[in-house]
Coordinates of C-alpha atoms and ligand atoms in Angstrom, one line a residue:
M115 CA -7.5 22.6 -17.5
D116 CA -9.6 23.1 -14.4
F117 CA -12.2 20.4 -13.7
Q118 CA -15.0 19.5 -11.3
S119 CA -13.9 16.6 -9.2
K120 CA -16.3 14.0 -7.9
K121 CA -17.0 14.2 -4.2
L122 CA -19.1 12.1 -1.9
I123 CA -20.8 15.0 -0.2
N124 CA -24.2 16.6 0.1
D125 CA -24.3 20.3 0.5
P126 CA -20.7 21.7 0.4
N127 CA -21.7 24.0 3.3
D128 CA -22.4 21.0 5.6
V129 CA -19.3 19.0 5.1
V130 CA -17.8 19.9 8.5
T131 CA -20.9 19.3 10.6
E132 CA -21.6 16.0 8.8
F133 CA -17.9 15.0 9.3
I134 CA -18.3 15.6 13.0
E135 CA -21.5 13.6 13.2
G136 CA -19.9 10.7 11.5
L137 CA -16.8 10.8 13.6
I138 CA -18.8 10.8 16.8
E139 CA -20.7 7.7 15.6
N140 CA -17.4 5.9 15.5
Y141 CA -15.9 6.8 18.8
P142 CA -17.9 6.5 22.0
G143 CA -15.1 8.5 23.8
L144 CA -16.0 11.6 21.8
Q145 CA -18.9 14.1 21.9
Y146 CA -19.6 17.4 20.2
L147 CA -21.2 20.6 21.4
D148 CA -24.7 21.2 20.3
G149 CA -24.1 24.5 18.6
F150 CA -24.1 23.6 14.9
P151 CA -23.4 25.2 12.5
E152 CA -21.6 28.1 14.3
V153 CA -20.1 26.1 17.1
K154 CA -18.2 23.1 15.9
V155 CA -16.4 21.6 18.8
V156 CA -15.4 17.9 19.4
L157 CA -14.5 17.1 22.9
R158 CA -13.7 14.2 25.3
A159 CA -16.9 12.6 26.5
D160 CA -15.4 12.0 29.9
V161 CA -14.4 15.6 30.6
S162 CA -16.8 18.0 32.1
G163 CA -15.3 21.5 32.3
A164 CA -15.8 22.7 35.8
K165 CA -14.7 19.5 37.4
Y166 CA -11.8 18.6 35.1
D167 CA -8.7 18.2 37.3
K168 CA -6.0 18.3 34.6
V169 CA -4.9 21.0 32.2
A170 CA -7.1 20.9 29.1
I171 CA -5.3 20.8 25.8
I172 CA -7.3 22.6 23.1
S173 CA -6.3 23.0 19.4
G174 CA -8.1 23.4 16.1
G175 CA -8.2 25.5 13.1
G176 CA -9.7 25.3 9.6
S177 CA -11.2 22.0 8.6
G178 CA -10.1 20.0 5.6
H179 CA -7.1 18.5 7.5
E180 CA -8.8 15.5 8.8
P181 CA -8.1 13.5 10.9
A182 CA -6.6 16.7 12.4
H183 CA -7.7 18.0 14.7
A184 CA -10.8 16.2 15.9
G185 CA -9.3 12.8 15.4
F186 CA -6.6 13.6 18.0
V187 CA -9.1 14.3 20.8
G188 CA -8.8 11.7 23.5
E189 CA -7.2 11.0 26.9
G190 CA -3.5 11.7 26.6
M191 CA -3.8 14.1 23.7
L192 CA -6.3 16.9 22.9
T193 CA -9.2 17.6 25.3
A194 CA -11.1 19.5 22.6
A195 CA -10.8 20.4 18.9
I196 CA -12.3 23.5 17.5
C197 CA -13.3 23.0 13.9
G198 CA -13.5 26.0 11.5
D199 CA -15.1 25.7 8.1
V200 CA -12.9 24.3 5.4
F201 CA -9.6 26.1 5.5
A202 CA -11.1 28.9 7.6
S203 CA -10.2 29.7 11.1
P204 CA -12.9 28.9 13.7
N205 CA -14.7 31.9 15.1
V206 CA -14.1 33.3 18.6
D207 CA -17.5 32.0 19.9
S208 CA -16.7 28.5 18.9
I209 CA -13.3 28.6 20.6
L210 CA -14.7 30.1 23.7
A211 CA -17.4 27.4 23.8
G212 CA -14.7 24.8 23.6
I213 CA -12.7 26.5 26.4
R214 CA -15.7 26.7 28.7
A215 CA -16.7 23.1 28.0
V216 CA -13.4 21.4 29.0
T217 CA -11.5 23.8 31.2
G218 CA -11.4 23.2 35.0
P219 CA -9.4 24.8 37.7
M220 CA -6.0 23.7 36.2
G221 CA -6.7 25.9 33.2
C222 CA -6.2 25.2 29.5
L223 CA -3.4 25.4 26.9
L224 CA -4.4 26.5 23.4
I225 CA -2.1 25.1 20.7
V226 CA -2.4 27.1 17.6
K227 CA -0.9 26.7 14.2
N228 CA 0.7 29.8 13.0
Y229 CA -1.8 31.4 10.7
T230 CA -3.0 35.0 11.1
G231 CA -6.7 34.0 11.4
D232 CA -6.0 31.3 13.9
R233 CA -3.7 33.6 16.0
L234 CA -6.3 36.3 16.1
N235 CA -9.4 34.2 16.8
F236 CA -7.7 32.0 19.4
G237 CA -6.0 35.1 20.8
L238 CA -9.2 37.0 21.4
A239 CA -10.9 33.9 22.7
A240 CA -8.0 33.4 25.2
E241 CA -8.4 37.0 26.4
Q242 CA -12.1 36.7 26.8
A243 CA -11.7 33.4 28.7
K244 CA -9.1 35.0 31.0
S245 CA -11.6 37.8 31.7
E246 CA -14.1 35.1 32.7
G247 CA -11.6 33.7 35.2
Y248 CA -10.1 30.8 33.3
K249 CA -6.3 30.2 33.3
V250 CA -5.3 30.2 29.7
E251 CA -1.9 29.8 28.0
M252 CA -1.3 29.7 24.2
V253 CA 1.6 28.1 22.3
I254 CA 1.9 29.0 18.6
V255 CA 3.5 26.4 16.3
G256 CA 5.3 27.4 13.2
D257 CA 7.2 24.4 12.0
D258 CA 7.4 25.1 8.2
C259 CA 11.0 24.9 6.9
A260 CA 10.3 25.4 3.2
L261 CA 10.6 29.2 3.1
P262 CA 13.6 31.3 4.0
P263 CA 13.3 33.1 7.3
P264 CA 10.3 35.4 6.9
R265 CA 10.9 39.1 6.6
G266 CA 7.4 40.2 7.6
I267 CA 5.4 39.5 10.7
A268 CA 3.6 36.4 9.4
G269 CA 6.2 34.0 10.6
R270 CA 6.5 30.3 9.7
R271 CA 3.4 28.3 9.0
G272 CA 2.1 25.6 11.3
L273 CA 2.1 22.2 9.6
A274 CA 2.0 18.5 10.6
G275 CA 4.7 18.9 13.2
T276 CA 2.0 20.5 15.4
L277 CA 0.7 17.0 16.0
L278 CA 3.8 16.1 17.9
V279 CA 3.4 19.2 20.0
H280 CA -0.2 18.1 20.7
K281 CA 1.1 14.7 21.8
V282 CA 3.8 16.0 24.1
A283 CA 1.4 18.6 25.7
G284 CA -1.4 16.0 26.0
A285 CA 0.9 13.5 27.8
A286 CA 2.3 16.2 30.1
A287 CA -1.2 17.3 31.0
A288 CA -2.3 13.7 31.6
C289 CA 0.5 13.4 34.2
G290 CA -1.2 16.2 36.2
L291 CA 1.4 18.9 35.6
P292 CA 0.4 22.5 36.2
L293 CA -0.4 24.8 33.2
A294 CA 2.9 26.6 33.2
D295 CA 4.8 23.3 32.9
V296 CA 2.6 21.9 30.3
A297 CA 2.9 25.1 28.3
A298 CA 6.7 25.0 28.7
E299 CA 6.9 21.5 27.4
A300 CA 4.6 22.3 24.4
K301 CA 6.7 25.4 23.6
R302 CA 9.9 23.4 23.8
A303 CA 8.5 20.7 21.6
S304 CA 7.4 23.3 19.1
E305 CA 10.9 24.7 18.9
M306 CA 12.3 21.2 18.2
V307 CA 10.3 20.3 15.1
G308 CA 10.6 21.2 11.4
T309 CA 8.3 20.3 8.5
M310 CA 8.3 20.5 4.8
G311 CA 5.6 19.4 2.3
V312 CA 5.6 18.3 -1.3
A313 CA 2.5 18.2 -3.5
L314 CA 1.7 16.3 -6.7
S315 CA -1.7 17.7 -7.1
V316 CA -3.9 20.6 -5.9
C317 CA -6.7 19.9 -3.5
T318 CA -10.4 20.6 -4.2
S319 CA -12.4 22.5 -1.7
P320 CA -16.0 21.1 -1.5
G321 CA -18.2 22.5 -4.2
Q322 CA -15.3 24.1 -6.1
V323 CA -13.5 23.2 -9.3
T324 CA -10.0 21.7 -9.0
S325 CA -7.3 23.9 -10.3
D326 CA -4.8 22.1 -12.6
R327 CA -2.1 24.5 -11.4
L328 CA 0.6 21.9 -11.4
G329 CA 0.1 20.2 -14.7
P330 CA 1.5 16.8 -15.6
G331 CA 4.9 15.7 -14.5
K332 CA 5.4 18.5 -12.0
M333 CA 5.5 18.7 -8.2
E334 CA 5.3 21.6 -5.8
L335 CA 7.9 21.9 -3.1
G336 CA 7.3 23.6 0.2
L337 CA 3.5 24.2 0.1
G338 CA 1.2 24.9 2.9
I339 CA -1.8 22.8 3.8
H340 CA -4.5 24.9 2.3
G341 CA -3.8 24.5 -1.4
E342 CA -1.7 27.7 -1.4
P343 CA 1.1 27.6 -4.0
G344 CA 4.4 26.1 -2.8
A345 CA 7.8 27.7 -2.7
A346 CA 8.9 26.1 -6.0
V347 CA 7.6 23.9 -8.8
A348 CA 10.0 21.2 -10.1
D349 CA 9.9 18.2 -12.4
L350 CA 8.6 15.1 -10.6
Q351 CA 11.6 13.0 -9.5
P352 CA 11.9 9.5 -8.0
V353 CA 10.8 9.6 -4.4
D354 CA 14.3 8.9 -3.1
V355 CA 15.5 12.2 -4.6
V356 CA 12.5 14.1 -3.3
V357 CA 13.0 12.7 0.2
S358 CA 16.7 13.6 0.2
H359 CA 15.9 17.2 -0.9
V360 CA 13.1 17.6 1.7
L361 CA 15.3 16.4 4.6
K362 CA 18.2 18.7 3.5
E363 CA 15.8 21.6 3.6
I364 CA 14.4 20.8 7.0
L365 CA 17.9 20.3 8.5
S366 CA 19.6 23.1 6.6
P367 CA 22.3 24.8 8.7
E368 CA 21.6 28.0 6.7
T369 CA 18.0 28.5 7.9
N370 CA 18.9 26.7 11.2
Y371 CA 15.2 26.2 11.8
V372 CA 15.6 23.1 14.1
P373 CA 18.4 22.6 16.6
I374 CA 19.4 19.3 15.1
T375 CA 23.0 18.5 14.6
R376 CA 25.0 15.4 13.8
G377 CA 24.6 12.9 16.6
S378 CA 21.1 14.2 17.6
R379 CA 18.2 11.8 18.3
V380 CA 15.1 12.5 16.3
V381 CA 11.6 11.3 15.6
L382 CA 10.2 11.3 12.2
L383 CA 6.6 11.9 11.1
I384 CA 5.7 11.1 7.5
N385 CA 2.3 12.7 6.8
G386 CA 0.1 12.0 3.7
L387 CA -1.8 15.0 2.4
G388 CA -5.0 13.1 1.7
A389 CA -4.6 11.3 -1.6
T390 CA -1.4 9.5 -1.2
P391 CA -1.6 5.7 -0.6
L392 CA 0.0 4.2 2.5
M393 CA 2.3 2.2 0.2
E394 CA 3.9 5.4 -1.1
L395 CA 4.1 6.9 2.4
M396 CA 5.9 3.8 3.7
I397 CA 8.3 4.0 0.7
I398 CA 9.0 7.5 1.9
A399 CA 9.5 6.3 5.5
G400 CA 11.8 3.5 4.3
K401 CA 14.0 6.0 2.5
A402 CA 13.9 8.8 5.1
V403 CA 15.2 6.7 8.0
P404 CA 18.5 5.6 6.4
E405 CA 18.9 9.0 4.8
L406 CA 18.7 10.6 8.3
Q407 CA 21.0 8.0 9.8
L408 CA 23.7 7.8 7.1
E409 CA 23.6 11.3 5.5
H410 CA 22.8 13.4 8.5
G411 CA 24.3 11.2 11.3
L412 CA 21.1 11.1 13.3
A413 CA 19.6 8.4 15.5
V414 CA 15.9 7.9 14.5
D415 CA 14.1 6.8 17.6
R416 CA 10.5 6.8 16.4
V417 CA 8.7 6.9 13.0
Y418 CA 5.0 7.8 12.6
T419 CA 3.6 7.3 9.1
G420 CA 0.0 8.0 8.0
S421 CA -2.3 10.6 6.8
F422 CA -2.6 12.8 9.9
M423 CA -2.9 16.4 8.8
T424 CA -4.2 16.3 5.3
S425 CA -5.2 18.9 2.8
L426 CA -8.5 17.4 1.6
D427 CA -7.6 15.3 -1.4
M428 CA -4.2 16.6 -2.1
A429 CA -1.6 14.1 -3.4
G430 CA 1.7 14.5 -1.6
F431 CA 3.3 14.3 1.7
S432 CA 5.1 16.2 4.4
I433 CA 8.0 15.2 6.5
S434 CA 8.5 16.4 10.1
V435 CA 11.7 15.9 12.0
M436 CA 11.7 16.6 15.7
K437 CA 14.7 16.6 17.9
A438 CA 14.1 14.1 20.7
D439 CA 15.4 13.3 24.1
Q440 CA 14.2 10.9 26.6
A441 CA 11.7 13.3 28.0
I442 CA 10.1 13.9 24.6
L443 CA 10.1 10.2 23.8
D444 CA 8.4 9.4 27.1
R445 CA 5.6 11.9 26.1
L446 CA 5.3 10.5 22.6
D447 CA 5.2 6.9 23.9
A448 CA 2.6 7.7 26.6
P449 CA -0.7 6.0 26.0
T450 CA -3.5 8.0 24.4
K451 CA -7.1 7.2 23.4
A452 CA -7.0 9.7 20.5
P453 CA -8.4 7.7 17.6
N454 CA -5.9 8.7 15.0
W455 CA -2.7 8.7 16.9
P456 CA -0.7 5.8 15.4
V457 CA -0.6 2.8 17.6
G458 CA 2.4 0.5 17.7
A459 CA 5.0 3.2 17.1
E460 CA 6.1 3.5 20.7
G461 CA 9.1 1.8 22.3
N462 CA 12.5 0.8 21.2
R463 CA 13.1 -1.0 18.0
P464 CA 14.3 -4.6 17.7
P465 CA 16.4 -5.4 14.6
A466 CA 14.4 -4.7 11.5
K467 CA 14.9 -8.2 10.0
I468 CA 15.0 -11.7 11.4
P469 CA 15.8 -14.9 9.6
V470 CA 13.1 -16.8 7.8
P471 CA 12.4 -19.8 10.0
L472 CA 13.6 -23.2 8.7
P473 CA 11.4 -26.3 8.9
P474 CA 12.1 -28.5 12.0
S475 CA 15.4 -30.4 11.5
H476 CA 13.7 -33.8 11.4
S477 CA 11.7 -32.8 8.3
I478 CA 14.6 -31.3 6.3
K479 CA 15.4 -33.5 3.3
I480 CA 18.9 -33.4 1.9
E481 CA 18.2 -31.7 -1.4
K482 CA 20.0 -33.2 -4.3
T483 CA 21.7 -30.7 -6.5
L484 CA 20.2 -30.8 -10.0
S485 CA 21.9 -30.1 -13.2
R486 CA 21.2 -30.3 -16.9
P487 CA 22.6 -33.6 -18.2
E488 CA 25.7 -33.2 -20.4
K489 CA 24.2 -35.5 -22.9
L490 CA 20.5 -35.7 -23.5
S491 CA 18.7 -39.0 -24.1
P492 CA 16.3 -39.1 -27.1
Q493 CA 13.5 -38.7 -24.6
G494 CA 15.3 -35.8 -23.0
H495 CA 15.7 -34.1 -26.4
I496 CA 12.0 -34.4 -27.1
L497 CA 11.1 -33.1 -23.6
E498 CA 13.5 -30.1 -24.0
T499 CA 12.0 -29.3 -27.4
A500 CA 8.4 -29.5 -26.1
I501 CA 9.2 -27.3 -23.0
E502 CA 11.0 -24.7 -25.1
A503 CA 8.2 -24.5 -27.6
A504 CA 5.5 -24.3 -25.0
A505 CA 7.3 -21.6 -22.9
T506 CA 8.2 -19.6 -26.0
E507 CA 4.6 -19.6 -27.1
V508 CA 3.5 -18.2 -23.7
V509 CA 6.2 -15.5 -23.9
N510 CA 4.8 -14.4 -27.3
L511 CA 1.3 -14.5 -26.1
R512 CA 1.7 -12.1 -23.2
D513 CA 0.0 -9.0 -24.6
N514 CA -2.9 -10.9 -26.0
L515 CA -3.5 -12.7 -22.7
N516 CA -3.3 -9.4 -20.9
E517 CA -5.7 -7.8 -23.3
W518 CA -8.3 -10.6 -22.8
D519 CA -7.8 -10.5 -19.0
N520 CA -8.2 -6.8 -19.1
K521 CA -11.8 -7.4 -20.2
V522 CA -12.7 -10.3 -17.9
G523 CA -10.2 -10.1 -15.1
D524 CA -7.5 -7.8 -13.7
G525 CA -5.4 -7.7 -16.8
D526 CA -2.4 -9.6 -15.6
C527 CA -2.9 -13.1 -16.9
G528 CA -0.3 -12.6 -19.7
S529 CA 2.3 -11.0 -17.4
T530 CA 1.8 -13.8 -14.8
M531 CA 2.2 -16.6 -17.4
F532 CA 5.1 -14.7 -19.0
R533 CA 7.0 -14.6 -15.7
G534 CA 6.6 -18.4 -15.4
A535 CA 7.6 -19.1 -19.0
V536 CA 10.8 -16.9 -18.8
A537 CA 11.8 -18.6 -15.6
I538 CA 11.2 -22.1 -17.1
L539 CA 13.4 -21.2 -20.2
E540 CA 16.2 -19.9 -18.0
D541 CA 16.1 -22.6 -15.4
M542 CA 15.9 -25.4 -18.0
K543 CA 19.2 -24.3 -19.4
K544 CA 20.8 -24.4 -16.0
Y545 CA 19.5 -27.3 -14.1
Y546 CA 16.5 -29.2 -15.4
P547 CA 17.4 -33.0 -15.3
L548 CA 15.8 -33.4 -18.8
N549 CA 16.6 -37.1 -19.0
D550 CA 14.3 -37.6 -16.0
P551 CA 10.8 -36.5 -17.0
A552 CA 9.3 -36.7 -13.5
E553 CA 12.0 -34.6 -11.9
T554 CA 11.9 -32.1 -14.8
V555 CA 8.1 -31.6 -14.3
N556 CA 8.8 -31.1 -10.6
E557 CA 11.4 -28.5 -11.4
I558 CA 9.0 -26.7 -13.8
G559 CA 6.6 -26.5 -10.9
A560 CA 9.4 -25.1 -8.7
S561 CA 10.2 -22.4 -11.3
I562 CA 6.6 -21.5 -11.5
G563 CA 6.2 -21.4 -7.8
R564 CA 9.2 -19.1 -7.4
V565 CA 8.2 -16.4 -9.8
M566 CA 4.7 -16.6 -11.1
G567 CA 2.2 -15.7 -8.4
G568 CA -1.4 -15.1 -9.2
T569 CA -4.2 -17.7 -9.5
S570 CA -2.6 -19.3 -12.5
G571 CA 0.8 -19.6 -10.7
I572 CA -0.5 -21.6 -7.8
L573 CA -2.8 -23.7 -10.1
Y574 CA 0.2 -24.6 -12.3
S575 CA 2.3 -25.4 -9.3
I576 CA -0.4 -27.8 -8.1
F577 CA -0.7 -29.2 -11.7
C578 CA 3.1 -29.9 -11.8
K579 CA 3.2 -31.4 -8.4
A580 CA 0.4 -33.9 -9.1
A581 CA 1.8 -34.8 -12.5
Y582 CA 5.2 -35.3 -10.9
A583 CA 3.7 -37.6 -8.3
K584 CA 2.0 -39.7 -11.0
L585 CA 5.1 -39.9 -13.2
K586 CA 7.1 -41.0 -10.1
E587 CA 4.8 -44.0 -9.7
N588 CA 6.2 -45.3 -12.9
A589 CA 9.3 -47.4 -12.2
E590 CA 10.4 -47.7 -15.8
S591 CA 13.0 -45.3 -17.1
V592 CA 11.1 -44.5 -20.3
V593 CA 7.9 -42.6 -19.9
T594 CA 5.3 -43.6 -22.5
A595 CA 2.5 -41.6 -24.0
I596 CA 0.1 -43.4 -21.7
H597 CA 2.2 -42.4 -18.7
W598 CA 2.0 -38.8 -19.8
A599 CA -1.8 -39.0 -20.3
D600 CA -2.1 -40.5 -16.7
A601 CA 0.0 -37.6 -15.4
L602 CA -2.2 -35.1 -17.2
E603 CA -5.2 -36.7 -15.7
A604 CA -3.8 -36.6 -12.2
A605 CA -2.8 -32.9 -12.7
I606 CA -6.3 -31.9 -13.9
A607 CA -7.8 -33.8 -11.0
A608 CA -5.6 -31.9 -8.5
V609 CA -6.4 -28.5 -10.1
S610 CA -10.1 -29.3 -10.0
K611 CA -9.9 -30.6 -6.4
Y612 CA -8.1 -27.5 -5.0
G613 CA -9.5 -24.8 -7.3
G614 CA -13.0 -26.1 -7.1
A615 CA -13.7 -25.8 -10.9
S616 CA -14.8 -28.5 -13.4
A617 CA -15.6 -28.6 -17.1
G618 CA -17.7 -25.6 -18.2
Y619 CA -16.6 -23.2 -15.4
R620 CA -14.7 -21.0 -17.9
T621 CA -11.2 -21.8 -16.7
L622 CA -8.0 -23.3 -18.0
L623 CA -9.6 -26.7 -17.3
D624 CA -11.9 -26.1 -20.3
A625 CA -8.8 -26.4 -22.5
L626 CA -7.1 -29.2 -20.6
I627 CA -10.1 -31.5 -20.0
P628 CA -11.0 -31.9 -23.7
A629 CA -7.3 -32.3 -24.4
L630 CA -7.1 -35.2 -22.0
S631 CA -10.3 -36.9 -23.4
A632 CA -9.0 -36.7 -26.9
L633 CA -5.5 -37.9 -26.0
K634 CA -6.8 -40.9 -24.2
E635 CA -9.3 -41.7 -26.9
R636 CA -6.7 -41.6 -29.6
L637 CA -4.1 -43.5 -27.6
N638 CA -6.6 -46.2 -26.8
A639 CA -7.5 -46.4 -30.5
G640 CA -3.8 -47.1 -31.2
D641 CA -2.9 -43.8 -32.8
D642 CA 0.7 -42.8 -33.1
P643 CA 1.5 -40.8 -29.9
A644 CA 2.7 -37.7 -31.7
D645 CA -0.5 -37.7 -33.8
A646 CA -2.7 -38.3 -30.8
F647 CA -0.9 -35.3 -29.1
I648 CA -1.8 -33.1 -32.1
I649 CA -5.5 -34.1 -32.1
S650 CA -5.6 -33.6 -28.4
A651 CA -4.1 -30.1 -28.9
E652 CA -6.8 -29.3 -31.3
A653 CA -9.4 -30.3 -28.7
A654 CA -7.6 -28.0 -26.3
S655 CA -7.9 -25.1 -28.7
A656 CA -11.5 -25.8 -29.4
G657 CA -12.2 -26.1 -25.7
A658 CA -10.5 -22.8 -25.0
E659 CA -12.4 -21.0 -27.8
S660 CA -15.7 -22.4 -26.5
T661 CA -15.2 -20.6 -23.1
K662 CA -16.5 -17.5 -24.9
H663 CA -20.0 -19.0 -24.6
M664 CA -19.6 -20.0 -20.9
Q665 CA -20.8 -18.2 -17.8
A666 CA -17.8 -17.9 -15.5
Q667 CA -18.1 -19.9 -12.2
A668 CA -14.5 -19.5 -11.0
G669 CA -11.9 -16.7 -10.8
R670 CA -12.4 -13.0 -11.2
S671 CA -14.5 -13.4 -14.3
T672 CA -17.4 -14.4 -12.1
Y673 CA -17.9 -10.7 -11.3
V674 CA -18.0 -9.7 -15.0
P675 CA -21.3 -9.2 -16.9
G676 CA -22.3 -11.9 -19.4
D677 CA -22.1 -9.6 -22.5
I678 CA -18.5 -8.7 -21.8
L679 CA -17.6 -12.4 -21.2
A680 CA -19.1 -13.3 -24.6
S681 CA -16.7 -11.0 -26.3
V682 CA -13.5 -12.8 -25.3
P683 CA -12.4 -16.3 -24.3
D684 CA -11.0 -17.1 -20.9
P685 CA -7.4 -16.0 -21.0
G686 CA -6.2 -18.9 -18.7
A687 CA -7.8 -21.4 -21.1
M688 CA -6.3 -19.7 -24.1
A689 CA -2.9 -19.8 -22.5
A690 CA -3.2 -23.5 -21.6
A691 CA -4.3 -24.4 -25.1
A692 CA -1.5 -22.4 -26.6
W693 CA 1.3 -23.9 -24.6
Y694 CA -0.2 -27.4 -25.1
R695 CA -0.5 -27.0 -28.8
A696 CA 3.0 -25.5 -29.2
A697 CA 4.4 -28.5 -27.3
A698 CA 2.4 -31.0 -29.5
L699 CA 3.6 -29.3 -32.7
A700 CA 7.2 -29.3 -31.6
V701 CA 7.0 -33.0 -30.6
K702 CA 5.4 -33.9 -33.9
E703 CA 8.1 -32.0 -35.8
K704 CA 10.8 -33.7 -33.8
Y705 CA 9.4 -37.2 -34.6
N706 CA 9.1 -36.2 -38.3
T707 CA 12.7 -35.1 -38.5
A708 CA 14.1 -37.9 -36.2
Ligands
LIG138 N1 -10.7 -22.1 -9.6 C1 -10.0 -22.1 -10.7 N2 -9.7 -23.3 -11.3 C2 -9.0 -23.4 -12.4 N3 -8.6 -22.3 -13.1 C3 -8.9 -21.1 -12.6 C4 -9.6 -20.9 -11.4 N4 -9.8 -19.6 -11.1 C5 -9.2 -19.0 -12.1 N5 -8.7 -19.8 -13.0 C6 -7.9 -19.5 -14.2 O1 -6.9 -18.6 -13.9 C7 -6.9 -17.6 -14.9 C8 -6.5 -16.2 -14.3 O2 -5.2 -16.3 -13.9 P1 -4.5 -15.1 -13.2 O3 -3.2 -15.5 -12.7 O4 -4.6 -13.9 -14.1 O5 -5.4 -14.9 -12.0 P2 -6.1 -13.6 -11.3 O6 -7.5 -13.9 -11.2 O7 -5.6 -12.4 -11.9 O8 -5.6 -13.7 -9.8 P3 -4.5 -13.0 -9.1 O9 -5.3 -11.8 -8.4 O10 -4.1 -14.0 -8.1 O11 -3.5 -12.5 -10.0 C9 -8.3 -17.6 -15.4 O12 -8.4 -17.1 -16.8 C10 -8.8 -19.0 -15.3 O13 -8.4 -19.8 -16.4

C-alpha cells in the first residue's frame, strides 16, 4: 500500500534552495550564487573565478543525494556544485553560472555522473563556456556494476564511486596541475571504480506518496539512486550474504567492469542511501573488508563509510570498490576542507586490535581461585536456596518487568534483570563459595557486573560491593540475621549515595528501604529471623506497589507523564520486592523443613 510519509519540509518546491541556505549557515567556507530558484550553485567562498589560479572542479546533478554534491565543495575537492531540482538535472544556465563563477585561466573540469539529462545539460554548458573562452574538459563517470554491459547508448549509471573521482581530481587540481593532467587523473580514477547498490525501501520525493513497491521482507539489488527499480528483487538476507553477493557482482570477471584482479590494492566506500543507520553501515564495512581480503585476495588500503550519496530517505547502501595505487592513495589522503569528506580515513592502518591495558603491576592482587565447596555448611545450604529462589523469580518475571518498563522506561528492565539472574544461577553452580556469605555476595556482584548492564546492573553491583564490605567486617564465621540486616543497610546507603535517590523517588529503594525497616524492627523485637525476613518481604512488596502513586525523581521514569506512571509500579522496585520475597519464602521453607 502506498502511503504519505512524514517530512520536515515547507513547500516541496523549495526543498533544494532551503537546503542550500541551511548548508551555507553551517560552513563559512561555502557560498551560493544569488540566482534562486533557477540558479542553484554552491561554491567555495575563497575562489573568485577570474583570478582563480588552479583548475576548478565542478560537479553536480539532481538534488536528493545530499550531502552530494554541495557537501563536497571545499579546497581539495569540488570548487562548485551545481544543484538541480530533486532527481532532475540542473539546467544549462545554472551550470554556466557555476563555470563562470569559479573558472580562471587554468580552466575547469566538469565531472558528470552518467545520466542522459546530466550529459546533455553539462555538455551544452561546456560548449557554451568554451565559446566564451573558458578552457573546459568533461569526465563522465559510469561506475554502476549491477547491470550487464548495456546494449544501448545509455551506458552505465554514475553512482557513489563518483565521489572518489571528485576527490582524486580535487587533490590533483589543488597541486596546481594543468587541466589536461587533472582530467586524465579523473578519467583514470573513473575507470578504476565500480559500485553496486541494495535497497530495502523506496525513497519519497518531497510532496509525493511513498511507493510500497518492495513490500515486506524484500530487497532490491542493483538499483540506481533516483528510486528507479533495481536489477532484481530478492528475499532479504543477513547482511553478510548481501555484502558477499554485491562484492562478487562488482568484481565479476564476466562483466569485467573494474580492472581489479587478485593481488590488487583497493579502496572501499560504503555509502548509506539516506535511511540506514551508521551502525548498519559499519557492520557492512566490517564484513566487506575481510571478504575482499580473504575471498578476493585484495589488499584494502582505505575504507570510507557514511552516507555520502544518498537517495533521499531510501534504506539501503551501495558499495564502491576502486583499484588503488600509491598515486590514487596520495590523492585520496590529501587534505580537503569539503565538509562531508570523511576525516580520519587517511593513512596506513595500525593493527586493528591492541590488548586491553592491565592495572599497574603494584596494584594487581593475586586472585584466589574460587570454587563451589564440595560440602555445604547449613548456612551454605540456606544461602544457596535463597539465591536460587531469588534468581529464579527474576527469571520468571522478565516479561512482566519489561511490560511495565515499556510504559515508564525503555522496556528493558526485565531483560536486564534476567541476564543477571541467569548468570547468577550458572556461576553459583560453578564457583560461588557458598559457605562464605561475604565472598558469595561479592561474587553475585561480579556476575551482575559482567553481564547485566543498564542502570539496575550498576546499582546492584554497588549494592553487592557495599554488602560484601559490611559482611567482611564481621570476624565470626557464622553470619547472623543482624549481620545480614546491617549488610542490607550498608547496601541501601551505597545505592542511595551513588544513585542519588532516597525513599519516595520511585526506584528499587522504595522496596528495599521499607524491607530494611521492617527487618530491623522485627529482629529488635526478638522475632525469629525467618519470620522477620517474611514480614520484611511483605513490606518490600507493599513498598513496591506504592510506587504507583509516586512521582518519579530518578531514572528514565522522570520523563514520563504522571497519568502513565500511575498505571504501573516502578519495575525496578517490583523486581527488588520479588527477589527479596522469593528468598524470604525459600529461607522460611528451609527452616520449616530443617
Ligand atoms: N538513581 C536511582 N537509584 C536507584 N534506583 C534507580 C535509580 N534510577 C533508576 N533506578 C531503578 O532502575 C530501574 C530501571 O533499571 P534499568 O536497568 O531498566 O534501567 P534503564 O533506565 O533502562 O537504564 P539503561 O538505559 O542503563 O538500561 C528503575 O525501575 C528504578 O527502580
